[in-house]
């Protein structure tokens, strides 16, 4: 969907702000909201620009920076922490060569942390875009990353 | 038309999906086709049945046989042996898991759960409204609309003793009564499905496994309080829940269960899903309302409470998913029936998630008042790998660290209070002897630091101060007085934070330091070896 | 009558209106509750938690600033536990604060500082955790220092609710939460109109004017420069406060003396230019009424309002008076008229103004404000900066004698002095317009209907049988409300019911300006305004056209109001601005180069 299509879909009610931001971000292959996006949304809903900025930066699912094709979100909640999430994070940092919140140079991966994603039964867990991966181990991580890297080519 | 001889249920949840249940389903259908069984044997996708960590699962009716850890290579045997010859494949069975079975009948030694809210989850196709109706769904709504006044509904719910399952345990009937009696004609019912408490996913399973039950509970609530519109505020991360709820809403409109003149009565009710965007604080009802209005999810001062000044400042009842999912059964079976389950002050069941170092992590629904020991050792199968129990974090991140001597606490709102603990979201994180409590408390403080909304100073700065203090402890740079500072600070945060987020840190901080003091003191020594904190 | 509620504060029974807060009730009961983020003129945010009180039956203390009273409530405002909470909160705030009190612009005016002092807070208890963030120095008027911000939210409330500008918001979350502009582009690249109300309401030094003190000192200490100074009408009513005088005391004579002690070579008065503005603006009004020109005429003295208009109401620009503000009229004349009269090379003149206003710093630097051939006004100091200069020179206003300004551009009438209060420009203009239209003097000079703190004031004036409807708005939220109505009237009927509108960006007018002493409440602004009205009443001349210096400048230099010279030097034009970045898009009115 283009930005205009998203806006037209939701009408001008201010309570649609979060939905609109979600849809615009989801339509962007780099999974983020641009300055222009926030500007146009503010105009459409007749909200102050700063207000839209304030809302967009409040929620952790929105990003104002371009991200990779795959957003890896590692759960760092207490359950996953107990089950070894720290090792998983270290493993990912090592194999991707980026820090938390950073995107790989080839723009394929962005590494993020997330609060509980509700799959604690298979902790430690992570999400890649909307797909969940659980019972993670170092070996599994390497395998998943390799696979995604191949898919993206 | 052929009546299917067998029903095969395939639970779809993140766990089975990542084990490849989609591919498995496709292969299974192909195999059935090859054997001309596609009309005799009906394959259904269902929600989670509460078993996790066991790969692809399958339930076969009418026998009620459970399979686990299935692979595509197993399909020819399953079809040939079980579906054609009627002999279950023994080595693929889920096995003698004590409490994990979700069954309607008691079979042998299997320890049965008491299911009310999850009675249909895993049993019916959640995307098919007819199946819900076939198992008695929307009967309660019909009863309410045809024979009960809103006041009678409220009275019945009050009589049932149902208390909010979001954590605070406020009597649901009372909340509805306040909303109903509040001034104004425009009122709202909001379902709080912003399930963010770490270690909790019960609401997700209800929405994914039996969305119509929630819908029915909400419509009844809307009727009772005098609302014309309901909103379900779902965590943005819960894509499947959102999809299933939306399907349920769309179907309900088609069946005139939503919209103008519901079921041919004068009652008109609309429903909409709103999607969160990643903010734990939005689980707090006023923050949720702010977010629903399209704002930053920052809590409002209470009073005034949402029951008088809620969404758009109109009277609003905000209820948790699990709470609302209890309502249809209460109406259908009477308040007295409901009171026969659970304890006197906390009737009904409670859905718990048992996680961490247990044999069977997952979700159970049991009567209120079941002991922690029972939950961990019977339903959870005890501690994994033959290790010893060390402690349990009960109630989510805003919960309490309980040591072994508290294992016999009854899990209900009031009994836990005696131990200065809370039921919270019903999450139980079990930790074995190898766990470092300092490291666990660190993880919790880090979570709160990340999720503090930043509106009020005690929480915004307090969480960060606690974070730097626990890091000092981890690094062996703290003094004993720093432990007291942490407790004092969390107590001040309890007394002065704007909302429950900042107020609740006192629970884990105090309970961890007090119940596991020796371990904290040991960390003060720079030379103390801890592979979790110092590597 | 409002419903009343009885409750007990520290055991004392009080009766208050039903919608009161506990804090209101405590005030009535005589119990003091310390506050920090709370401000009597703003809706409470409840951010800090300092004002918590204990309520019988409540498991946790509640914020008194935003918790409503209820019947029979029993409140305790002070206890060991409450003291502990308050101390800890201030301690937390200090642990995340750039504590540079001695050199901070808010020193001795900082509410965090005084609270810490009053509560006896020990700063050693908690580790300092401040994560330093860069300053926002993109604006020519206002500097934001996030390291001193306590996130009380006052500035955001002021900017969005009071002024409806919404240049700033609270962005991010948790410990990263920060007051920010759209996409962190800075105030100078935002819709900020430089009104500076945020700097007045800010309890700490996180928001302050961009200081020009050093530049002014350099000019004063440069023997080759002739430093000319003007002081806005409202300064004389606010300066005294900072030296311990009663709020609203007019200290004009001591002000001149102080300026001379600082080393200003020529001490004039903006009031002279205010009288001149009235001559030009009243003339413009009369001409527009006579010729059926665009009405309502809207005043143009407030530069915050002008940028607001250019940003949000550019379609109404043609209604706005073409007159420059008094500061800018003065600036141009200081390098033309004064330079000629005194025989000084204008390049040697440094024109300084003392203003109640941060937007004046922006106005002085507008590229079109160079009609003298130089930047007309070189430096603008706020009241706060002026006070700091006086203190650094060891001057105590109370001890100074009363002096007179230099006459050429220093004489003024009562009409000029009331420019500093909301409704004053309107009242002053009416006095002269009446004379211009009828040839007679208006007898009752006090147009009281347009005085006072009501947000929007209306009056119908009778000018010799001609009924004229006028309106006054102060504070940009009120301005927005009034102008939205005007815009709608014009769109629907082709004209507005009003003939003349006065708008001031700041609540209370310039006495409540963004450069005035920090912490000024609406009540204080009202008292300062009363001070100006009292001075007006006490002056022998109260109509701008009676000012001998005004008569002289028209005789010698400007010819008559609205003349070609006037238009060249004293009038201006307006832009349309981008509502996101504040930058100019195109000019929407023209400057009349050869009028008549």
PDB file of N, CA, C and O in Angstrom, chain B residues 278-279 296 301-303 305 450-458 460-462 464-465 468-469 485 489 492 494-498 503, chain C residues 45-48 60-63 66-68 81 84-85 88-89 92-93 95-96 126-127 129 131 150-151 170-175 177:
ATOM      1  N   UNK B 278       3.743  -1.756  20.984  1.00  0.00           N
ATOM      2  CA  UNK B 278       4.928  -2.064  21.775  1.00  0.00           C
ATOM      3  C   UNK B 278       5.137  -1.118  22.929  1.00  0.00           C
ATOM      4  O   UNK B 278       5.979  -0.229  22.859  1.00  0.00           O
ATOM      5  N   UNK B 279       4.349  -1.276  23.979  1.00  0.00           N
ATOM      6  CA  UNK B 279       4.539  -0.498  25.202  1.00  0.00           C
ATOM      7  C   UNK B 279       3.833  -1.241  26.332  1.00  0.00           C
ATOM      8  O   UNK B 279       2.615  -1.316  26.375  1.00  0.00           O
ATOM      9  N   UNK B 296       0.350   9.033  23.080  1.00  0.00           N
ATOM     10  CA  UNK B 296       1.390   8.327  23.810  1.00  0.00           C
ATOM     11  C   UNK B 296       0.709   7.592  24.956  1.00  0.00           C
ATOM     12  O   UNK B 296      -0.170   8.153  25.614  1.00  0.00           O
ATOM     13  N   UNK B 301      -4.025  10.284  35.825  1.00  0.00           N
ATOM     14  CA  UNK B 301      -4.192  10.235  37.276  1.00  0.00           C
ATOM     15  C   UNK B 301      -5.529   9.578  37.599  1.00  0.00           C
ATOM     16  O   UNK B 301      -6.516   9.759  36.899  1.00  0.00           O
ATOM     17  N   UNK B 302      -5.515   8.762  38.673  1.00  0.00           N
ATOM     18  CA  UNK B 302      -6.762   8.165  39.146  1.00  0.00           C
ATOM     19  C   UNK B 302      -6.917   8.529  40.611  1.00  0.00           C
ATOM     20  O   UNK B 302      -5.953   8.355  41.345  1.00  0.00           O
ATOM     21  N   UNK B 303      -8.045   8.943  41.126  1.00  0.00           N
ATOM     22  CA  UNK B 303      -9.260   9.238  40.388  1.00  0.00           C
ATOM     23  C   UNK B 303      -9.123  10.492  39.516  1.00  0.00           C
ATOM     24  O   UNK B 303      -8.181  11.221  39.719  1.00  0.00           O
ATOM     25  N   UNK B 305     -11.676   7.627  37.875  1.00  0.00           N
ATOM     26  CA  UNK B 305     -11.440   6.315  37.290  1.00  0.00           C
ATOM     27  C   UNK B 305     -12.157   6.188  35.943  1.00  0.00           C
ATOM     28  O   UNK B 305     -13.117   6.920  35.681  1.00  0.00           O
ATOM     29  N   UNK B 450      13.323  -0.351  30.746  1.00  0.00           N
ATOM     30  CA  UNK B 450      12.982  -0.229  29.333  1.00  0.00           C
ATOM     31  C   UNK B 450      11.525   0.164  29.124  1.00  0.00           C
ATOM     32  O   UNK B 450      11.181   0.861  28.186  1.00  0.00           O
ATOM     33  N   UNK B 451      10.661  -0.283  30.024  1.00  0.00           N
ATOM     34  CA  UNK B 451       9.232  -0.068  29.816  1.00  0.00           C
ATOM     35  C   UNK B 451       8.646   1.124  30.558  1.00  0.00           C
ATOM     36  O   UNK B 451       7.482   1.464  30.359  1.00  0.00           O
ATOM     37  N   UNK B 452       9.426   1.750  31.433  1.00  0.00           N
ATOM     38  CA  UNK B 452       8.918   2.946  32.111  1.00  0.00           C
ATOM     39  C   UNK B 452       8.524   3.962  31.046  1.00  0.00           C
ATOM     40  O   UNK B 452       9.232   4.155  30.071  1.00  0.00           O
ATOM     41  N   UNK B 453       7.372   4.592  31.214  1.00  0.00           N
ATOM     42  CA  UNK B 453       6.934   5.517  30.170  1.00  0.00           C
ATOM     43  C   UNK B 453       7.666   6.841  30.273  1.00  0.00           C
ATOM     44  O   UNK B 453       7.706   7.607  29.324  1.00  0.00           O
ATOM     45  N   UNK B 454       8.229   7.129  31.440  1.00  0.00           N
ATOM     46  CA  UNK B 454       9.006   8.357  31.581  1.00  0.00           C
ATOM     47  C   UNK B 454       8.213   9.550  32.039  1.00  0.00           C
ATOM     48  O   UNK B 454       8.755  10.630  32.221  1.00  0.00           O
ATOM     49  N   UNK B 455       6.927   9.345  32.249  1.00  0.00           N
ATOM     50  CA  UNK B 455       6.105  10.494  32.624  1.00  0.00           C
ATOM     51  C   UNK B 455       6.423  11.008  34.020  1.00  0.00           C
ATOM     52  O   UNK B 455       6.539  12.199  34.229  1.00  0.00           O
ATOM     53  N   UNK B 456       6.554  10.111  34.986  1.00  0.00           N
ATOM     54  CA  UNK B 456       6.783  10.590  36.356  1.00  0.00           C
ATOM     55  C   UNK B 456       8.212  10.329  36.795  1.00  0.00           C
ATOM     56  O   UNK B 456       8.824   9.331  36.445  1.00  0.00           O
ATOM     57  N   UNK B 457       8.730  11.251  37.597  1.00  0.00           N
ATOM     58  CA  UNK B 457      10.135  11.172  37.989  1.00  0.00           C
ATOM     59  C   UNK B 457      10.465   9.950  38.835  1.00  0.00           C
ATOM     60  O   UNK B 457      11.515   9.353  38.617  1.00  0.00           O
ATOM     61  N   UNK B 458       9.630   9.565  39.813  1.00  0.00           N
ATOM     62  CA  UNK B 458      10.038   8.423  40.639  1.00  0.00           C
ATOM     63  C   UNK B 458      10.315   7.183  39.803  1.00  0.00           C
ATOM     64  O   UNK B 458      11.293   6.478  40.040  1.00  0.00           O
ATOM     65  N   UNK B 460      10.718   7.067  36.274  1.00  0.00           N
ATOM     66  CA  UNK B 460      11.687   7.293  35.193  1.00  0.00           C
ATOM     67  C   UNK B 460      13.111   7.230  35.712  1.00  0.00           C
ATOM     68  O   UNK B 460      13.967   6.540  35.154  1.00  0.00           O
ATOM     69  N   UNK B 461      13.384   7.953  36.788  1.00  0.00           N
ATOM     70  CA  UNK B 461      14.752   8.001  37.303  1.00  0.00           C
ATOM     71  C   UNK B 461      14.987   6.837  38.258  1.00  0.00           C
ATOM     72  O   UNK B 461      16.066   6.266  38.299  1.00  0.00           O
ATOM     73  N   UNK B 462      13.949   6.476  39.013  1.00  0.00           N
ATOM     74  CA  UNK B 462      14.082   5.388  39.980  1.00  0.00           C
ATOM     75  C   UNK B 462      14.485   4.080  39.332  1.00  0.00           C
ATOM     76  O   UNK B 462      15.385   3.388  39.817  1.00  0.00           O
ATOM     77  N   UNK B 464      16.066   3.696  36.636  1.00  0.00           N
ATOM     78  CA  UNK B 464      17.445   3.793  36.150  1.00  0.00           C
ATOM     79  C   UNK B 464      18.445   3.697  37.303  1.00  0.00           C
ATOM     80  O   UNK B 464      19.501   3.085  37.180  1.00  0.00           O
ATOM     81  N   UNK B 465      18.088   4.307  38.424  1.00  0.00           N
ATOM     82  CA  UNK B 465      18.962   4.223  39.607  1.00  0.00           C
ATOM     83  C   UNK B 465      19.065   2.770  40.081  1.00  0.00           C
ATOM     84  O   UNK B 465      20.150   2.293  40.400  1.00  0.00           O
ATOM     85  N   UNK B 468      21.388   0.978  37.843  1.00  0.00           N
ATOM     86  CA  UNK B 468      22.822   1.176  38.085  1.00  0.00           C
ATOM     87  C   UNK B 468      23.251   0.523  39.387  1.00  0.00           C
ATOM     88  O   UNK B 468      24.375   0.035  39.493  1.00  0.00           O
ATOM     89  N   UNK B 469      22.340   0.478  40.371  1.00  0.00           N
ATOM     90  CA  UNK B 469      22.707  -0.175  41.634  1.00  0.00           C
ATOM     91  C   UNK B 469      22.857  -1.694  41.467  1.00  0.00           C
ATOM     92  O   UNK B 469      23.811  -2.279  41.976  1.00  0.00           O
ATOM     93  N   UNK B 485      19.530   0.711  50.072  1.00  0.00           N
ATOM     94  CA  UNK B 485      19.110   1.813  49.189  1.00  0.00           C
ATOM     95  C   UNK B 485      18.138   1.302  48.134  1.00  0.00           C
ATOM     96  O   UNK B 485      17.139   1.949  47.840  1.00  0.00           O
ATOM     97  N   UNK B 489      14.481   2.711  47.958  1.00  0.00           N
ATOM     98  CA  UNK B 489      14.108   3.414  46.737  1.00  0.00           C
ATOM     99  C   UNK B 489      12.862   2.778  46.107  1.00  0.00           C
ATOM    100  O   UNK B 489      11.935   3.467  45.695  1.00  0.00           O
ATOM    101  N   UNK B 492       9.871   3.842  48.041  1.00  0.00           N
ATOM    102  CA  UNK B 492       9.478   5.227  47.708  1.00  0.00           C
ATOM    103  C   UNK B 492       8.784   5.238  46.341  1.00  0.00           C
ATOM    104  O   UNK B 492       7.788   5.931  46.137  1.00  0.00           O
ATOM    105  N   UNK B 494       7.088   2.838  45.112  1.00  0.00           N
ATOM    106  CA  UNK B 494       5.749   2.287  45.334  1.00  0.00           C
ATOM    107  C   UNK B 494       4.805   3.385  45.825  1.00  0.00           C
ATOM    108  O   UNK B 494       3.667   3.495  45.387  1.00  0.00           O
ATOM    109  N   UNK B 495       5.311   4.238  46.696  1.00  0.00           N
ATOM    110  CA  UNK B 495       4.446   5.256  47.287  1.00  0.00           C
ATOM    111  C   UNK B 495       4.232   6.459  46.390  1.00  0.00           C
ATOM    112  O   UNK B 495       3.281   7.218  46.587  1.00  0.00           O
ATOM    113  N   UNK B 496       5.131   6.690  45.437  1.00  0.00           N
ATOM    114  CA  UNK B 496       5.019   7.965  44.724  1.00  0.00           C
ATOM    115  C   UNK B 496       4.965   7.847  43.207  1.00  0.00           C
ATOM    116  O   UNK B 496       4.851   8.864  42.535  1.00  0.00           O
ATOM    117  N   UNK B 497       5.048   6.642  42.671  1.00  0.00           N
ATOM    118  CA  UNK B 497       4.949   6.544  41.215  1.00  0.00           C
ATOM    119  C   UNK B 497       3.511   6.793  40.785  1.00  0.00           C
ATOM    120  O   UNK B 497       2.569   6.542  41.529  1.00  0.00           O
ATOM    121  N   UNK B 498       3.404   7.282  39.581  1.00  0.00           N
ATOM    122  CA  UNK B 498       2.102   7.697  39.059  1.00  0.00           C
ATOM    123  C   UNK B 498       1.176   6.509  38.816  1.00  0.00           C
ATOM    124  O   UNK B 498      -0.023   6.598  38.986  1.00  0.00           O
ATOM    125  N   UNK B 503       5.115   1.445  40.668  1.00  0.00           N
ATOM    126  CA  UNK B 503       4.769   0.995  42.017  1.00  0.00           C
ATOM    127  C   UNK B 503       5.130  -0.463  42.243  1.00  0.00           C
ATOM    128  O   UNK B 503       5.327  -0.891  43.367  1.00  0.00           O
TER     129      UNK B 503
ATOM    130  N   UNK C  45       0.278  17.986  35.329  1.00  0.00           N
ATOM    131  CA  UNK C  45       0.711  16.755  34.668  1.00  0.00           C
ATOM    132  C   UNK C  45       0.931  15.644  35.697  1.00  0.00           C
ATOM    133  O   UNK C  45       0.954  14.473  35.345  1.00  0.00           O
ATOM    134  N   UNK C  46       1.130  16.031  36.946  1.00  0.00           N
ATOM    135  CA  UNK C  46       1.387  15.022  37.980  1.00  0.00           C
ATOM    136  C   UNK C  46       2.726  14.344  37.820  1.00  0.00           C
ATOM    137  O   UNK C  46       2.939  13.261  38.342  1.00  0.00           O
ATOM    138  N   UNK C  47       3.654  14.975  37.104  1.00  0.00           N
ATOM    139  CA  UNK C  47       4.897  14.296  36.750  1.00  0.00           C
ATOM    140  C   UNK C  47       5.819  14.050  37.939  1.00  0.00           C
ATOM    141  O   UNK C  47       6.353  12.962  38.084  1.00  0.00           O
ATOM    142  N   UNK C  48       6.004  15.051  38.792  1.00  0.00           N
ATOM    143  CA  UNK C  48       7.112  14.927  39.748  1.00  0.00           C
ATOM    144  C   UNK C  48       6.791  14.074  40.963  1.00  0.00           C
ATOM    145  O   UNK C  48       7.618  13.307  41.416  1.00  0.00           O
ATOM    146  N   UNK C  60      -1.734   3.939  48.862  1.00  0.00           N
ATOM    147  CA  UNK C  60      -0.541   4.719  48.533  1.00  0.00           C
ATOM    148  C   UNK C  60      -0.889   6.206  48.610  1.00  0.00           C
ATOM    149  O   UNK C  60      -2.047   6.580  48.445  1.00  0.00           O
ATOM    150  N   UNK C  61       0.130   7.058  48.820  1.00  0.00           N
ATOM    151  CA  UNK C  61      -0.133   8.501  48.795  1.00  0.00           C
ATOM    152  C   UNK C  61      -0.606   8.929  47.405  1.00  0.00           C
ATOM    153  O   UNK C  61      -0.360   8.238  46.418  1.00  0.00           O
ATOM    154  N   UNK C  62      -1.283  10.051  47.335  1.00  0.00           N
ATOM    155  CA  UNK C  62      -1.804  10.538  46.049  1.00  0.00           C
ATOM    156  C   UNK C  62      -1.244  11.931  45.774  1.00  0.00           C
ATOM    157  O   UNK C  62      -0.945  12.695  46.684  1.00  0.00           O
ATOM    158  N   UNK C  63      -1.183  12.242  44.488  1.00  0.00           N
ATOM    159  CA  UNK C  63      -0.720  13.575  44.100  1.00  0.00           C
ATOM    160  C   UNK C  63      -1.823  14.599  44.375  1.00  0.00           C
ATOM    161  O   UNK C  63      -2.915  14.493  43.814  1.00  0.00           O
ATOM    162  N   UNK C  66      -3.484  16.891  41.345  1.00  0.00           N
ATOM    163  CA  UNK C  66      -4.441  16.428  40.339  1.00  0.00           C
ATOM    164  C   UNK C  66      -5.448  15.430  40.886  1.00  0.00           C
ATOM    165  O   UNK C  66      -6.179  14.812  40.134  1.00  0.00           O
ATOM    166  N   UNK C  67      -5.493  15.283  42.206  1.00  0.00           N
ATOM    167  CA  UNK C  67      -6.500  14.388  42.781  1.00  0.00           C
ATOM    168  C   UNK C  67      -7.666  15.224  43.297  1.00  0.00           C
ATOM    169  O   UNK C  67      -7.467  16.116  44.119  1.00  0.00           O
ATOM    170  N   UNK C  68      -8.861  14.940  42.789  1.00  0.00           N
ATOM    171  CA  UNK C  68     -10.001  15.740  43.223  1.00  0.00           C
ATOM    172  C   UNK C  68     -10.400  15.425  44.671  1.00  0.00           C
ATOM    173  O   UNK C  68     -10.163  14.322  45.159  1.00  0.00           O
ATOM    174  N   UNK C  81       6.963   9.862  56.491  1.00  0.00           N
ATOM    175  CA  UNK C  81       7.001   9.135  55.224  1.00  0.00           C
ATOM    176  C   UNK C  81       6.907  10.093  54.032  1.00  0.00           C
ATOM    177  O   UNK C  81       7.627   9.952  53.037  1.00  0.00           O
ATOM    178  N   UNK C  84      10.113  11.865  53.517  1.00  0.00           N
ATOM    179  CA  UNK C  84      11.086  10.944  52.928  1.00  0.00           C
ATOM    180  C   UNK C  84      10.859  10.821  51.413  1.00  0.00           C
ATOM    181  O   UNK C  84      11.801  10.850  50.615  1.00  0.00           O
ATOM    182  N   UNK C  85       9.583  10.702  51.033  1.00  0.00           N
ATOM    183  CA  UNK C  85       9.256  10.598  49.610  1.00  0.00           C
ATOM    184  C   UNK C  85       9.716  11.850  48.871  1.00  0.00           C
ATOM    185  O   UNK C  85      10.388  11.776  47.841  1.00  0.00           O
ATOM    186  N   UNK C  88      13.439  12.076  48.540  1.00  0.00           N
ATOM    187  CA  UNK C  88      13.985  11.097  47.595  1.00  0.00           C
ATOM    188  C   UNK C  88      13.715  11.529  46.149  1.00  0.00           C
ATOM    189  O   UNK C  88      14.579  11.380  45.288  1.00  0.00           O
ATOM    190  N   UNK C  89      12.518  12.055  45.903  1.00  0.00           N
ATOM    191  CA  UNK C  89      12.208  12.475  44.534  1.00  0.00           C
ATOM    192  C   UNK C  89      13.157  13.588  44.086  1.00  0.00           C
ATOM    193  O   UNK C  89      13.704  13.552  42.979  1.00  0.00           O
ATOM    194  N   UNK C  92      16.457  12.123  43.404  1.00  0.00           N
ATOM    195  CA  UNK C  92      16.454  11.443  42.101  1.00  0.00           C
ATOM    196  C   UNK C  92      16.625  12.464  40.987  1.00  0.00           C
ATOM    197  O   UNK C  92      17.416  12.274  40.057  1.00  0.00           O
ATOM    198  N   UNK C  93      15.869  13.554  41.078  1.00  0.00           N
ATOM    199  CA  UNK C  93      15.944  14.571  40.023  1.00  0.00           C
ATOM    200  C   UNK C  93      17.351  15.155  39.949  1.00  0.00           C
ATOM    201  O   UNK C  93      17.886  15.376  38.860  1.00  0.00           O
ATOM    202  N   UNK C  95      20.071  13.630  40.775  1.00  0.00           N
ATOM    203  CA  UNK C  95      21.021  12.617  40.286  1.00  0.00           C
ATOM    204  C   UNK C  95      21.032  12.572  38.759  1.00  0.00           C
ATOM    205  O   UNK C  95      21.956  12.072  38.150  1.00  0.00           O
ATOM    206  N   UNK C  96      19.982  13.105  38.157  1.00  0.00           N
ATOM    207  CA  UNK C  96      19.870  13.113  36.694  1.00  0.00           C
ATOM    208  C   UNK C  96      19.899  14.545  36.175  1.00  0.00           C
ATOM    209  O   UNK C  96      19.269  14.881  35.182  1.00  0.00           O
ATOM    210  N   UNK C 126      22.546   8.843  46.015  1.00  0.00           N
ATOM    211  CA  UNK C 126      22.356   8.038  44.807  1.00  0.00           C
ATOM    212  C   UNK C 126      23.405   8.418  43.766  1.00  0.00           C
ATOM    213  O   UNK C 126      23.760   9.583  43.634  1.00  0.00           O
ATOM    214  N   UNK C 127      23.878   7.420  43.018  1.00  0.00           N
ATOM    215  CA  UNK C 127      24.893   7.730  42.007  1.00  0.00           C
ATOM    216  C   UNK C 127      24.357   8.712  40.954  1.00  0.00           C
ATOM    217  O   UNK C 127      23.178   8.659  40.602  1.00  0.00           O
ATOM    218  N   UNK C 129      23.594   9.864  37.464  1.00  0.00           N
ATOM    219  CA  UNK C 129      23.349   9.010  36.298  1.00  0.00           C
ATOM    220  C   UNK C 129      23.048   9.813  35.045  1.00  0.00           C
ATOM    221  O   UNK C 129      22.546   9.291  34.067  1.00  0.00           O
ATOM    222  N   UNK C 131      22.973  11.285  31.649  1.00  0.00           N
ATOM    223  CA  UNK C 131      23.589  10.968  30.355  1.00  0.00           C
ATOM    224  C   UNK C 131      23.495  12.224  29.511  1.00  0.00           C
ATOM    225  O   UNK C 131      22.422  12.620  29.077  1.00  0.00           O
ATOM    226  N   UNK C 150      13.772  18.579  33.882  1.00  0.00           N
ATOM    227  CA  UNK C 150      13.243  17.590  34.836  1.00  0.00           C
ATOM    228  C   UNK C 150      11.965  16.947  34.298  1.00  0.00           C
ATOM    229  O   UNK C 150      11.242  16.272  35.027  1.00  0.00           O
ATOM    230  N   UNK C 151      11.669  17.185  33.043  1.00  0.00           N
ATOM    231  CA  UNK C 151      10.493  16.596  32.375  1.00  0.00           C
ATOM    232  C   UNK C 151       9.184  16.833  33.131  1.00  0.00           C
ATOM    233  O   UNK C 151       8.332  15.956  33.207  1.00  0.00           O
ATOM    234  N   UNK C 170       6.883  15.769  24.240  1.00  0.00           N
ATOM    235  CA  UNK C 170       7.738  14.804  24.923  1.00  0.00           C
ATOM    236  C   UNK C 170       7.896  13.625  23.982  1.00  0.00           C
ATOM    237  O   UNK C 170       6.916  13.040  23.531  1.00  0.00           O
ATOM    238  N   UNK C 171       9.132  13.327  23.661  1.00  0.00           N
ATOM    239  CA  UNK C 171       9.416  12.251  22.726  1.00  0.00           C
ATOM    240  C   UNK C 171      10.144  11.140  23.469  1.00  0.00           C
ATOM    241  O   UNK C 171      10.588  11.312  24.593  1.00  0.00           O
ATOM    242  N   UNK C 172      10.267  10.014  22.824  1.00  0.00           N
ATOM    243  CA  UNK C 172      10.914   8.833  23.378  1.00  0.00           C
ATOM    244  C   UNK C 172      10.196   8.384  24.646  1.00  0.00           C
ATOM    245  O   UNK C 172       9.096   8.858  24.933  1.00  0.00           O
ATOM    246  N   UNK C 173      10.836   7.513  25.392  1.00  0.00           N
ATOM    247  CA  UNK C 173      10.146   6.893  26.510  1.00  0.00           C
ATOM    248  C   UNK C 173      11.119   6.603  27.640  1.00  0.00           C
ATOM    249  O   UNK C 173      12.314   6.444  27.407  1.00  0.00           O
ATOM    250  N   UNK C 174      10.598   6.499  28.843  1.00  0.00           N
ATOM    251  CA  UNK C 174      11.400   6.098  29.988  1.00  0.00           C
ATOM    252  C   UNK C 174      12.547   7.051  30.235  1.00  0.00           C
ATOM    253  O   UNK C 174      12.395   8.272  30.122  1.00  0.00           O
ATOM    254  N   UNK C 175      13.701   6.489  30.568  1.00  0.00           N
ATOM    255  CA  UNK C 175      14.847   7.327  30.891  1.00  0.00           C
ATOM    256  C   UNK C 175      15.307   8.132  29.679  1.00  0.00           C
ATOM    257  O   UNK C 175      15.953   9.157  29.811  1.00  0.00           O
ATOM    258  N   UNK C 177      13.242   9.589  27.662  1.00  0.00           N
ATOM    259  CA  UNK C 177      12.224  10.606  27.378  1.00  0.00           C
ATOM    260  C   UNK C 177      12.867  11.981  27.390  1.00  0.00           C
ATOM    261  O   UNK C 177      13.724  12.281  28.221  1.00  0.00           O
TER     262      UNK C 177
END
